PDB file of C-alpha atoms in Angstrom:
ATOM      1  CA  UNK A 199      56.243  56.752  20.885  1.00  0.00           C
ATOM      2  CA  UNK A 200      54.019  59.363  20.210  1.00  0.00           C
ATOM      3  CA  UNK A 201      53.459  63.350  19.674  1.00  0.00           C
ATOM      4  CA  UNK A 202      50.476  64.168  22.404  1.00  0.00           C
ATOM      5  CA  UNK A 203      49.794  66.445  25.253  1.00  0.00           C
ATOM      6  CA  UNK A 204      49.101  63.927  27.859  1.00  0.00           C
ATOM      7  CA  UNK A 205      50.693  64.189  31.845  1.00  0.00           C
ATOM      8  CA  UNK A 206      52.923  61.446  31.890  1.00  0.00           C
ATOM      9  CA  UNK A 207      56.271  62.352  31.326  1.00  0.00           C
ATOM     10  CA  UNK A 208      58.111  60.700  28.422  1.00  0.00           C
ATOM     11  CA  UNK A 209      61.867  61.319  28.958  1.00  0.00           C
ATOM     12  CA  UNK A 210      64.310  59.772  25.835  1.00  0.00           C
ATOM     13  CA  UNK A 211      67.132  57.734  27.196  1.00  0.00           C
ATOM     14  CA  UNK A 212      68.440  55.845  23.804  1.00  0.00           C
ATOM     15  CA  UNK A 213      67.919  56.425  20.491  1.00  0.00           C
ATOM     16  CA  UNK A 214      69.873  54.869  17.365  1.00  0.00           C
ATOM     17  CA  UNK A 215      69.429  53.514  13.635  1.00  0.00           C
ATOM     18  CA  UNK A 216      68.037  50.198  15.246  1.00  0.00           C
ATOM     19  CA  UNK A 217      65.717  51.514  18.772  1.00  0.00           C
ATOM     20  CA  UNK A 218      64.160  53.620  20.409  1.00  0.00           C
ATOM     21  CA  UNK A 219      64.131  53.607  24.684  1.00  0.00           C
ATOM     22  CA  UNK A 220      61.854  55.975  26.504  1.00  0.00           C
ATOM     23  CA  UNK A 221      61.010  55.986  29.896  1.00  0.00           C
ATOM     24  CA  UNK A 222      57.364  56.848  30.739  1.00  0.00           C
ATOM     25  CA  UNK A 223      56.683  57.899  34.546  1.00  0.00           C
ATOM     26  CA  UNK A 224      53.537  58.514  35.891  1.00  0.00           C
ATOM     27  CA  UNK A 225      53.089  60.667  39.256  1.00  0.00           C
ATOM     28  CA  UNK A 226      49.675  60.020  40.090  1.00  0.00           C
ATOM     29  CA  UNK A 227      46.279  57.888  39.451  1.00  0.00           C
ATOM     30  CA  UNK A 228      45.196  59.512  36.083  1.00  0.00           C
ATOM     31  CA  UNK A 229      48.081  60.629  34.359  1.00  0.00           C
ATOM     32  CA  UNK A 230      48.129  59.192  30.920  1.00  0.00           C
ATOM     33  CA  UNK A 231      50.562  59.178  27.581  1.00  0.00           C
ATOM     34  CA  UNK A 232      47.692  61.079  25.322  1.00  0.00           C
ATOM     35  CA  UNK A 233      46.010  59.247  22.520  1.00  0.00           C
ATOM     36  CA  UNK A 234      48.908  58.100  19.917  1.00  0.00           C
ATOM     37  CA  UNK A 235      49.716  55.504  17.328  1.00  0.00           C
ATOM     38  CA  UNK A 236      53.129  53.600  17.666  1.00  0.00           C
ATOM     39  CA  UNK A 237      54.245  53.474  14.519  1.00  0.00           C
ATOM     40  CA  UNK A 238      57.107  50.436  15.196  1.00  0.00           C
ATOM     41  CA  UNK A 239      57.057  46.802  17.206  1.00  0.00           C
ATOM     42  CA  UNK A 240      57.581  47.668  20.329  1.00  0.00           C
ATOM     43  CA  UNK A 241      57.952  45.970  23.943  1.00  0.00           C
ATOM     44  CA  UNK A 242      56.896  47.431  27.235  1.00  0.00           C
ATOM     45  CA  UNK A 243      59.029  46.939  30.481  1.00  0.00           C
ATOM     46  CA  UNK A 244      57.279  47.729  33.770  1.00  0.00           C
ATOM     47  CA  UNK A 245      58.995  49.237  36.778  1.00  0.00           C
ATOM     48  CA  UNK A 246      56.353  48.297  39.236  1.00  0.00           C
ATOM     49  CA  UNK A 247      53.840  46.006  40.281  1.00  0.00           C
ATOM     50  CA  UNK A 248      50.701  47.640  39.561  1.00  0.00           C
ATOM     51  CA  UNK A 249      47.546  48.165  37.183  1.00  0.00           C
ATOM     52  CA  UNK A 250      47.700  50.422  33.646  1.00  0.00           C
ATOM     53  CA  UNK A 251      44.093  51.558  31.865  1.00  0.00           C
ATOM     54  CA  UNK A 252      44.793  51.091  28.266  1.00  0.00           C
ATOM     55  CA  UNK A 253      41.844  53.251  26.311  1.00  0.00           C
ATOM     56  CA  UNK A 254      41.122  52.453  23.201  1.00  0.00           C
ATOM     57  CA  UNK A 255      39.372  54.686  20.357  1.00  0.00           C
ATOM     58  CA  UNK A 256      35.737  52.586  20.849  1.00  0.00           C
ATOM     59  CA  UNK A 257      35.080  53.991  24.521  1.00  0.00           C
ATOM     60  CA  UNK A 258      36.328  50.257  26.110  1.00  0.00           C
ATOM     61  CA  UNK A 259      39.511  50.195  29.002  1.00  0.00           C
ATOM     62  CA  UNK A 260      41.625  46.873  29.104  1.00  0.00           C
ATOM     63  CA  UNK A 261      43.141  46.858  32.646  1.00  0.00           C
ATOM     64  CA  UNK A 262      47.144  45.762  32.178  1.00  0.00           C
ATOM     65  CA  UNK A 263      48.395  44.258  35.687  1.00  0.00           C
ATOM     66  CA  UNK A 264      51.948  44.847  35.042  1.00  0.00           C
ATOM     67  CA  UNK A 265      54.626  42.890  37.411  1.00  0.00           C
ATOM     68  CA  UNK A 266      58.169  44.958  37.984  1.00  0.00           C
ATOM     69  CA  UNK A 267      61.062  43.467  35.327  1.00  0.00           C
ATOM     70  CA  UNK A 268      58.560  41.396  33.452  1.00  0.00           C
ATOM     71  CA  UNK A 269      58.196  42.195  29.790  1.00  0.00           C
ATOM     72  CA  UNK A 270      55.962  42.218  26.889  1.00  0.00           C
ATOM     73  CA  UNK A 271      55.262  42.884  23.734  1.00  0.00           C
ATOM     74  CA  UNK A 272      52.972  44.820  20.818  1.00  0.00           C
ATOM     75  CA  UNK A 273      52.519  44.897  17.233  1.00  0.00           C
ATOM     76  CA  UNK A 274      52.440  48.353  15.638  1.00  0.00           C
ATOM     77  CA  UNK A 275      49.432  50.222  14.665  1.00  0.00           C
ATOM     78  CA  UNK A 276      46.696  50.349  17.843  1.00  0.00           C
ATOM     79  CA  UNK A 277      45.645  53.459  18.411  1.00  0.00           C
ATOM     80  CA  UNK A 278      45.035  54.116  22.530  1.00  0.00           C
ATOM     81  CA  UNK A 279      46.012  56.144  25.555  1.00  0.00           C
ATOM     82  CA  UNK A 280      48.076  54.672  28.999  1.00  0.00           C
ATOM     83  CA  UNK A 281      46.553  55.654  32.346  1.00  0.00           C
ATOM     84  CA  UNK A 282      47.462  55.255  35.561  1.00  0.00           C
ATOM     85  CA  UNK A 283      45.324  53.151  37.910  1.00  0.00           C
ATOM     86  CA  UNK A 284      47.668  53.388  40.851  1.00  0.00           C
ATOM     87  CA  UNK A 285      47.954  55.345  43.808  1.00  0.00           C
ATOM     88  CA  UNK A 286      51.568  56.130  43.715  1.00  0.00           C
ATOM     89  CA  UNK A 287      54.138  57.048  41.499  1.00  0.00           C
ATOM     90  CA  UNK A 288      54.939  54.508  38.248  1.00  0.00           C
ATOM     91  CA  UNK A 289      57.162  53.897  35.216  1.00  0.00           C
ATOM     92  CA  UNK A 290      57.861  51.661  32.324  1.00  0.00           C
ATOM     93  CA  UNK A 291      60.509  51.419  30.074  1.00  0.00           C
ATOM     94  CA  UNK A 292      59.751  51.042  26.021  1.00  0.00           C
ATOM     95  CA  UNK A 293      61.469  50.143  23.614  1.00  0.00           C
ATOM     96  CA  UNK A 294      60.317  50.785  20.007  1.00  0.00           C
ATOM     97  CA  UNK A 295      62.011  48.725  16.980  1.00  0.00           C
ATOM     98  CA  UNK A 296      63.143  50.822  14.482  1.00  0.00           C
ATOM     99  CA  UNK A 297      64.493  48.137  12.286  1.00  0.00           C
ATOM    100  CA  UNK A 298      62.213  45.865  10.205  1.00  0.00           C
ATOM    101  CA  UNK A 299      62.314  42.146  10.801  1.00  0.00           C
ATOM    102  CA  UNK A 300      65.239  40.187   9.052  1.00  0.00           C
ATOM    103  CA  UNK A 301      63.672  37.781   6.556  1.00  0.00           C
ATOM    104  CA  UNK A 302      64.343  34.246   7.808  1.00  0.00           C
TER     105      UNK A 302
END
């Protein structure tokens, strides 16, 4: 996901020709990914109920309310940062796609 010096913890649990799984665990309100670009489709799967600060370059925060198991998804590209909002400790799963789309 990305290359930055932020305090989450980014641990790699799968990698292969076809995706990419990290888990991303945060110990404590404020820790944060670092500013990075995903470079691949990717989808996010929380681990907790819970809120997520996603900073982006202009200054703004969109507040993610994540719900445990429930998945989504983002286009490549976006440049931002992931913060904890929470007062305890929380993860996600991601999973970037390394493959491009089949043509249908």
């Amino acid at each position: 996901m990305c290359d930055t010096n932020g305090t989450a913890v980014g641990t790699l649990l799968l990698e292969n020709e076809r995706m990419r799984v990290t888990e991303w665990r945060f110990s404590k309100r404020g820790d944060n990914t670092g500013w990075h670009v995903h470079e691949y489709d990717y989808l996010v799967i929380p681990m907790f109920d819970g809120v997520l600060g996603i900073d982006l370059p202009d200054g703004s925060r969109i507040e993610a309310k994540l719900t445990n198991g429930v998945p989504y998804d983002r286009k490549a590209g976006v440049e931002h940062d992931v913060v904890s909002a929470n007062d305890f400790e929380c993860a996600f799963i991601e999973v970037e796609l390394l493959e491009q789309p089949l043509a249908r």
